Amino acid sequence: MRVEPWRRNLYAIWLSTFISLSGANFIFPFMPLYLHDLGVTDPGATAFWAGLLATSTGVAQFLFAPLWGAVADQFGRKLMLLRALAGATVVITLQGTVSAPWQLLILRAAQGGFVATVPAATALIAAGTPRRHLGFSMGFLQMAVFTSQTMGPLAGGVLAGLFGFRETFFITGGMYFLAALLVLFFVREETADQEPAERRSAGLLANLRAVTNQRTILVLVGVAYFLYAGPAFVRPQLALIVESTGTAHPATYAGLVFAALGVCSAAASVVAGRLAGRYGYQRTLVAATVGAGLMYLPIYFVDRPLMLAAQMGLVGLFAGGMLPSNNALIGAYTPAGRHGSAFGLVSSAQALALATGPLTGGVVASQFGIHAGFLVTGTALVLVGIFVSLTVREPALEEGEQEPAEADLRARR
């Protein structure tokens, strides 16, 4: 049976994303410990350098992502994904060879400025997927992200214990190289509606203007900021809540909490993608965002680790559908040939959210308690969902396309 080109690309990019992001998540658990090997032993200095490393990556991604997105629209989105994977191969491998924290800082900033593989993969999929399948494709890709975030840290801790910190960087670099080979040999970028020569003559600024002139896209990029910032706002407090319960095994229960969130989010991302194709992207986004917000609110009262794990699992059942639905809407509203520019802006919103979310969440936790952030995040997501319901319409149908409910009814017949 012949596989449709867009499905073949989706499966190859999914596997590439899972492999590369699993490798990236190997590193997170031991980054502060790696600083000890570089001569940073004081706890305060370690915390400072760990924060600086994370900030440098986010700031560089925020600044460079729109540029790379516009370049992708000119010269090809597959080329930009290969550039990101090749850049990660080199930069992350070099991080295992450094001898001073300032060298690691430079390389982490370079990683933020030159990598950003997920936005590149998202743009490539969005540009080549028929619009009626966008919801499924975005959900399927997001499942790779959630799954790698769940499995990567665990596997990274095991690898670091078996082989050492530096060797784990080399293994991660090898995984990015393998991911690049998958894209190189198995992904075929379909010819866009707009010819490459026309995109090149338009220029980078013209590509960006074509996107930023679309009010709905700007609104959805703003929504993406809150969808990323909300979880980042409260995630650092989850382990603290587990610890505050007085359990004898806080690390084990904290892992269970994050696993419940990751597994449920991964499953929900695929289900939400199918629901979006049936009932509409806008409705699915509103339902997922409001639902996730409502599930965050009761955590203010949770005082047992198993209750926290169960509640975060419920959060994941809704939160897993937020980003795929939002990305599908952005893909549907983006003019032909400009998907790189659109998702470059989304990448900037993500970087800004991941830089500001934990910081502001920490301030709220220090002033009002470690549970307070869940009220803030829950309320914010409910308001975002209401805002989307009032300001964003379902994209106009393409020629020959049916309403989602009607298409589903005919398919059943």
PDB file of C-alpha atoms in Angstrom, residues 1-2 52 67 77 80 117 166 186 219 221 227 296 306 327 348 367 377 381 408:
ATOM      1  CA  MET A   1       0.000   0.000   0.000  1.00  0.00           C
ATOM      2  CA  ARG A   2       1.411   3.360  -1.044  1.00  0.00           C
ATOM      3  CA  LEU A  52      22.458  31.919  33.278  1.00  0.00           C
ATOM      4  CA  LEU A  67      15.106  35.093  11.202  1.00  0.00           C
ATOM      5  CA  ARG A  77      12.039  24.215   5.334  1.00  0.00           C
ATOM      6  CA  MET A  80      16.410  24.611   7.779  1.00  0.00           C
ATOM      7  CA  THR A 117      14.469  21.905  15.781  1.00  0.00           C
ATOM      8  CA  ARG A 166      30.805  14.241  29.066  1.00  0.00           C
ATOM      9  CA  PHE A 186      13.284   9.998   4.169  1.00  0.00           C
ATOM     10  CA  VAL A 219      -3.259  36.711  18.248  1.00  0.00           C
ATOM     11  CA  VAL A 221       1.279  33.666  18.604  1.00  0.00           C
ATOM     12  CA  LEU A 227       0.185  28.085  26.567  1.00  0.00           C
ATOM     13  CA  TYR A 296      -5.115  23.358  37.599  1.00  0.00           C
ATOM     14  CA  LEU A 306      -0.732  10.583  44.861  1.00  0.00           C
ATOM     15  CA  ASN A 327      -0.427  25.170  15.861  1.00  0.00           C
ATOM     16  CA  SER A 348      10.206  33.249  19.889  1.00  0.00           C
ATOM     17  CA  GLN A 367       5.223  35.762  48.211  1.00  0.00           C
ATOM     18  CA  THR A 377      -2.134  29.538  35.946  1.00  0.00           C
ATOM     19  CA  LEU A 381      -5.735  29.591  30.961  1.00  0.00           C
ATOM     20  CA  ASP A 408     -17.260  12.926   9.719  1.00  0.00           C
TER      21      ASP A 408
END
